C-alpha atoms as a printed R data frame, in Angstrom:
    type eleno elety resid chain resno       x       y       z
1   ATOM     1    CA   MET     A     1 102.692  75.671  74.523
2   ATOM     2    CA   CYS     A     2 100.148  76.692  77.109
3   ATOM     3    CA   ASN     A     3  99.249  80.348  77.423
4   ATOM     4    CA   PHE     A     4  98.462  81.455  80.940
5   ATOM     5    CA   GLU     A     5  96.400  84.582  81.277
6   ATOM     6    CA   LYS     A     6  97.636  87.109  83.767
7   ATOM     7    CA   PRO     A     7  95.147  87.393  86.641
8   ATOM     8    CA   ALA     A     8  93.119  90.587  86.553
9   ATOM     9    CA   PRO     A     9  94.080  93.126  89.237
10  ATOM    10    CA   VAL     A    10  91.914  93.358  92.328
11  ATOM    11    CA   HIS     A    11  90.479  96.831  92.945
12  ATOM    12    CA   SER     A    12  89.382  97.766  96.419
13  ATOM    13    CA   ARG     A    13  89.269 100.673  98.798
14  ATOM    14    CA   ILE     A    14  90.707  99.971 102.216
15  ATOM    15    CA   ARG     A    15  89.826 102.023 105.244
16  ATOM    16    CA   ILE     A    16  92.623 101.975 107.789
17  ATOM    17    CA   PRO     A    17  91.745 102.534 111.448
18  ATOM    18    CA   GLN     A    18  93.441 105.547 113.024
19  ATOM    19    CA   ARG     A    19  95.499 103.301 115.308
20  ATOM    20    CA   TYR     A    20  97.299 101.934 112.234
21  ATOM    21    CA   ASN     A    21  98.015 105.308 110.622
22  ATOM    22    CA   ARG     A    22 101.735 104.961 111.348
23  ATOM    23    CA   GLN     A    23 102.064 101.302 110.394
24  ATOM    24    CA   PRO     A    24 103.564 100.391 106.955
25  ATOM    25    CA   ILE     A    25 100.559  98.266 105.983
26  ATOM    26    CA   ILE     A    26 100.751  98.881 102.232
27  ATOM    27    CA   SER     A    27 104.505  98.308 102.271
28  ATOM    28    CA   ARG     A    28 103.892  94.912 103.847
29  ATOM    29    CA   LEU     A    29 101.481  93.927 101.072
30  ATOM    30    CA   VAL     A    30 104.420  94.262  98.671
31  ATOM    31    CA   SER     A    31 107.205  92.754 100.784
32  ATOM    32    CA   ARG     A    32 105.257  89.895 102.395
33  ATOM    33    CA   TYR     A    33 102.947  88.855  99.578
34  ATOM    34    CA   ASN     A    34 104.994  89.837  96.516
35  ATOM    35    CA   LEU     A    35 102.200  92.028  95.188
36  ATOM    36    CA   THR     A    36 102.367  95.043  92.935
37  ATOM    37    CA   VAL     A    37 100.299  97.726  94.629
38  ATOM    38    CA   ASN     A    38  99.248 100.864  92.810
39  ATOM    39    CA   ILE     A    39  97.569 103.567  94.887
40  ATOM    40    CA   THR     A    40  94.992 105.252  92.666
41  ATOM    41    CA   ALA     A    41  93.438 107.514  95.301
42  ATOM    42    CA   ALA     A    42  94.097 108.242  98.950
43  ATOM    43    CA   SER     A    43  93.238 110.408 101.919
44  ATOM    44    CA   LEU     A    44  95.216 110.191 105.144
45  ATOM    45    CA   THR     A    45  95.934 112.991 107.597
46  ATOM    46    CA   SER     A    46  98.690 112.630 110.148
47  ATOM    47    CA   ASP     A    47  97.878 113.267 113.795
48  ATOM    48    CA   SER     A    48  94.182 112.926 113.052
49  ATOM    49    CA   ASN     A    49  91.504 110.992 114.882
50  ATOM    50    CA   GLU     A    50  89.864 110.048 111.589
51  ATOM    51    CA   ASP     A    51  90.490 106.850 109.659
52  ATOM    52    CA   GLY     A    52  92.422 107.036 106.418
53  ATOM    53    CA   TRP     A    53  91.562 105.311 103.159
54  ATOM    54    CA   PHE     A    54  93.345 104.151 100.009
55  ATOM    55    CA   ASP     A    55  92.050 102.966  96.657
56  ATOM    56    CA   LEU     A    56  94.326 100.105  95.647
57  ATOM    57    CA   GLU     A    57  94.978  98.132  92.498
58  ATOM    58    CA   LEU     A    58  96.499  94.833  93.654
59  ATOM    59    CA   SER     A    59  98.286  92.558  91.183
60  ATOM    60    CA   GLY     A    60  99.861  89.201  91.951
61  ATOM    61    CA   ASN     A    61  99.291  85.475  92.227
62  ATOM    62    CA   PRO     A    62  95.720  84.618  93.317
63  ATOM    63    CA   PRO     A    63  96.809  82.727  96.466
64  ATOM    64    CA   GLU     A    64  99.005  85.635  97.573
65  ATOM    65    CA   LEU     A    65  96.181  88.056  96.867
66  ATOM    66    CA   ALA     A    66  93.864  85.972  99.032
67  ATOM    67    CA   TYR     A    67  96.434  85.835 101.854
68  ATOM    68    CA   SER     A    68  96.963  89.592 101.670
69  ATOM    69    CA   LEU     A    69  93.242  90.287 101.950
70  ATOM    70    CA   SER     A    70  93.028  87.928 104.925
71  ATOM    71    CA   TYR     A    71  95.949  89.806 106.497
72  ATOM    72    CA   LEU     A    72  94.114  93.109 106.117
73  ATOM    73    CA   GLN     A    73  90.902  91.688 107.526
74  ATOM    74    CA   GLY     A    74  92.840  90.257 110.469
75  ATOM    75    CA   LEU     A    75  94.057  93.761 111.301
76  ATOM    76    CA   GLY     A    76  90.523  95.095 111.226
77  ATOM    77    CA   VAL     A    77  91.102  97.021 107.994
78  ATOM    78    CA   ASP     A    78  87.815  97.449 106.136
79  ATOM    79    CA   LEU     A    79  87.706  96.274 102.516
80  ATOM    80    CA   LEU     A    80  85.139  98.311 100.620
81  ATOM    81    CA   GLN     A    81  83.732  98.215  97.122
82  ATOM    82    CA   LEU     A    82  84.769 101.333  95.221
83  ATOM    83    CA   ALA     A    83  81.243 102.164  94.092
84  ATOM    84    CA   ILE     A    84  80.118 102.258  97.710
85  ATOM    85    CA   ALA     A    85  83.273 103.841  99.067
86  ATOM    86    CA   ASN     A    86  82.959 106.903  96.836
87  ATOM    87    CA   HIS     A    87  80.528 108.268  99.403
88  ATOM    88    CA   ILE     A    88  83.231 108.413 102.098
89  ATOM    89    CA   LYS     A    89  84.321 111.964 102.774
90  ATOM    90    CA   SER     A    90  88.015 112.706 103.111
91  ATOM    91    CA   GLY     A    91  89.334 114.634 106.080
92  ATOM    92    CA   ASN     A    92  91.107 117.984 106.017
93  ATOM    93    CA   THR     A    93  94.507 117.893 104.388
94  ATOM    94    CA   GLN     A    94  97.451 120.241 104.125
95  ATOM    95    CA   PRO     A    95  98.261 121.702 100.694
96  ATOM    96    CA   PHE     A    96 101.392 120.495  98.983
97  ATOM    97    CA   PRO     A    97 104.045 123.261  98.784
98  ATOM    98    CA   ASN     A    98 104.660 124.514  95.284
99  ATOM    99    CA   GLU     A    99 108.086 125.284  93.914
100 ATOM   100    CA   GLY     A   100 107.699 128.991  94.566
101 ATOM   101    CA   SER     A   101 106.760 128.681  98.233
102 ATOM   102    CA   ASN     A   102 109.039 129.125 101.206
103 ATOM   103    CA   LEU     A   103 110.213 125.568 101.895
104 ATOM   104    CA   THR     A   104 112.182 126.548 105.032
105 ATOM   105    CA   ASN     A   105 114.049 123.336 105.993
106 ATOM   106    CA   ARG     A   106 112.871 121.359 102.967
107 ATOM   107    CA   GLU     A   107 115.152 120.750 100.024
108 ATOM   108    CA   SER     A   108 114.160 119.769  96.522
109 ATOM   109    CA   ALA     A   109 115.398 116.459  95.136
110 ATOM   110    CA   SER     A   110 117.834 117.999  92.631
111 ATOM   111    CA   THR     A   111 119.313 120.288  95.274
112 ATOM   112    CA   LEU     A   112 119.348 117.509  97.840
113 ATOM   113    CA   LEU     A   113 121.470 115.176  95.744
114 ATOM   114    CA   LYS     A   114 123.956 117.929  94.838
115 ATOM   115    CA   GLN     A   115 124.620 119.175  98.346
116 ATOM   116    CA   LYS     A   116 127.468 117.092  99.699
117 ATOM   117    CA   PRO     A   117 126.807 117.578 103.455
118 ATOM   118    CA   ILE     A   118 123.152 116.530 103.110
119 ATOM   119    CA   TYR     A   119 124.032 113.672 100.779
120 ATOM   120    CA   ASN     A   120 126.658 112.455 103.266
121 ATOM   121    CA   ALA     A   121 124.052 112.591 106.025
122 ATOM   122    CA   ILE     A   122 121.746 110.378 103.979
123 ATOM   123    CA   ALA     A   123 124.641 108.007 103.328
124 ATOM   124    CA   GLN     A   124 124.977 107.505 107.089
125 ATOM   125    CA   THR     A   125 121.362 106.971 108.078
126 ATOM   126    CA   ASN     A   126 118.774 104.218 107.829
127 ATOM   127    CA   ARG     A   127 115.770 106.534 107.802
128 ATOM   128    CA   VAL     A   128 114.570 109.511 105.776
129 ATOM   129    CA   ARG     A   129 111.341 111.495 105.953
130 ATOM   130    CA   LEU     A   130 110.223 113.267 102.814
131 ATOM   131    CA   GLN     A   131 107.255 114.741 101.032
132 ATOM   132    CA   LEU     A   132 106.698 113.440  97.515
133 ATOM   133    CA   CYS     A   133 104.511 114.974  94.841
134 ATOM   134    CA   ILE     A   134 102.759 112.458  92.589
135 ATOM   135    CA   LEU     A   135 102.234 114.221  89.280
136 ATOM   136    CA   LYS     A   136  98.876 113.420  87.719
137 ATOM   137    CA   ASN     A   137 100.495 111.649  84.744
138 ATOM   138    CA   TYR     A   138 102.099 109.183  87.207
139 ATOM   139    CA   TYR     A   139  98.866 108.025  88.836
140 ATOM   140    CA   HIS     A   140  99.031 104.686  87.016
141 ATOM   141    CA   LYS     A   141 102.651 103.969  88.013
142 ATOM   142    CA   PRO     A   142 103.108 101.962  91.266
143 ATOM   143    CA   ILE     A   143 105.865 104.195  92.635
144 ATOM   144    CA   ILE     A   144 105.480 103.266  96.309
145 ATOM   145    CA   SER     A   145 105.399  99.577  95.386
146 ATOM   146    CA   GLU     A   146 108.610 100.051  93.387
147 ATOM   147    CA   LEU     A   147 110.381 101.589  96.394
148 ATOM   148    CA   VAL     A   148 109.552  98.474  98.401
149 ATOM   149    CA   SER     A   149 110.100  95.730  95.819
150 ATOM   150    CA   HIS     A   150 113.091  97.098  93.900
151 ATOM   151    CA   TYR     A   151 114.912  99.137  96.548
152 ATOM   152    CA   MET     A   152 113.926  96.892  99.473
153 ATOM   153    CA   LEU     A   153 112.714  99.777 101.619
154 ATOM   154    CA   THR     A   154 110.061  99.814 104.299
155 ATOM   155    CA   VAL     A   155 107.744 102.662 103.359
156 ATOM   156    CA   ASN     A   156 105.316 104.163 105.846
157 ATOM   157    CA   ILE     A   157 102.787 106.632 104.440
158 ATOM   158    CA   THR     A   158 102.046 109.126 107.218
159 ATOM   159    CA   SER     A   159  99.871 111.508 105.166
160 ATOM   160    CA   ALA     A   160  98.387 111.341 101.691
161 ATOM   161    CA   LEU     A   161  96.135 113.202  99.311
162 ATOM   162    CA   LEU     A   162  95.497 111.634  95.920
163 ATOM   163    CA   ASN     A   163  92.266 112.530  94.145
164 ATOM   164    CA   PRO     A   164  90.634 109.792  92.046
165 ATOM   165    CA   ASP     A   165  89.724 112.112  89.165
166 ATOM   166    CA   MET     A   166  93.420 112.625  88.250
167 ATOM   167    CA   GLN     A   167  92.805 116.334  87.628
168 ATOM   168    CA   ASP     A   168  95.362 117.469  90.201
169 ATOM   169    CA   ASP     A   169  98.738 116.354  91.427
170 ATOM   170    CA   GLY     A   170  98.764 114.368  94.677
171 ATOM   171    CA   TRP     A   171 101.257 114.016  97.464
172 ATOM   172    CA   PHE     A   172 102.545 111.612 100.075
173 ATOM   173    CA   ASP     A   173 104.392 112.195 103.325
174 ATOM   174    CA   LEU     A   174 106.745 109.209 103.509
175 ATOM   175    CA   ASP     A   175 108.910 107.681 106.203
176 ATOM   176    CA   LEU     A   176 111.522 105.524 104.441
177 ATOM   177    CA   TRP     A   177 113.575 102.847 106.194
178 ATOM   178    CA   GLY     A   178 116.452 100.931 104.644
179 ATOM   179    CA   ARG     A   179 120.197 100.728 104.220
180 ATOM   180    CA   PRO     A   180 121.954 103.987 103.300
181 ATOM   181    CA   GLN     A   181 122.773 102.715  99.792
182 ATOM   182    CA   GLN     A   182 119.135 101.726  99.239
183 ATOM   183    CA   LEU     A   183 117.874 105.117 100.399
184 ATOM   184    CA   SER     A   184 120.311 106.967  98.149
185 ATOM   185    CA   ALA     A   185 119.413 104.794  95.152
186 ATOM   186    CA   SER     A   186 115.678 105.300  95.756
187 ATOM   187    CA   LEU     A   187 116.083 109.085  95.852
188 ATOM   188    CA   SER     A   188 118.006 108.928  92.586
189 ATOM   189    CA   TYR     A   189 115.147 106.883  91.103
190 ATOM   190    CA   LEU     A   190 112.586 109.481  92.164
191 ATOM   191    CA   GLU     A   191 114.767 112.258  90.763
192 ATOM   192    CA   LYS     A   192 114.982 110.477  87.390
193 ATOM   193    CA   LEU     A   193 111.182 110.411  87.299
194 ATOM   194    CA   LYS     A   194 111.299 114.206  87.801
195 ATOM   195    CA   LEU     A   195 108.889 114.018  90.712
196 ATOM   196    CA   PRO     A   196 109.004 117.059  93.034
197 ATOM   197    CA   LEU     A   197 110.481 115.943  96.330
198 ATOM   198    CA   TRP     A   198 111.146 117.736  99.602
199 ATOM   199    CA   LEU     A   199 113.321 116.438 102.386
200 ATOM   200    CA   VAL     A   200 111.534 116.879 105.706
201 ATOM   201    CA   SER     A   201 114.127 115.410 108.070
202 ATOM   202    CA   ILE     A   202 116.802 112.786 108.538
203 ATOM   203    CA   PRO     A   203 115.885 111.306 111.950
204 ATOM   204    CA   ASP     A   204 118.449 109.670 114.155
205 ATOM   205    CA   SER     A   205 118.080 105.959 113.374
206 ATOM   206    CA   ASN     A   206 119.907 104.827 116.483
């Protein structure tokens, strides 16, 4: 029997031009090229004129990896070596709300799934905006990739702050697109992971 070694993951920092800040580029790497994408560090500010960047760990078949990198280059996304990219300064970011803060219109995941009117609203929409805290012990888990590959969602990251030193929790502002059942199942998945989650809005999908 032949033993095939699993290809080593590709590590790279990508710098995304500001014009693509609202495009689900990372989501497409998963859905189009069947990759597992783990985001190990990130800085992206919504409504900013500055480029965003992500440190990625890409796992998959070598041909698909090559195609995905060509796709990124075709968009004008810079592929940078991590040792060089460490000198890039992140832009200003908003702090993630803690559990004791005034969340106004935001609802935590556990409360969200127990409130019938809100749950019914999610069950009738194809789009949800939320803010997700990535606890530091989850940095090595490809959560965003899982939302795309397992729950078949389109995930657009509109803001992000994930420090590479793993000393602090990070956060993502996410715009999720999918069927109502897929959205509900994905929120249940995030709740099971015990990740702090705040609902920002349920936009009209029509």
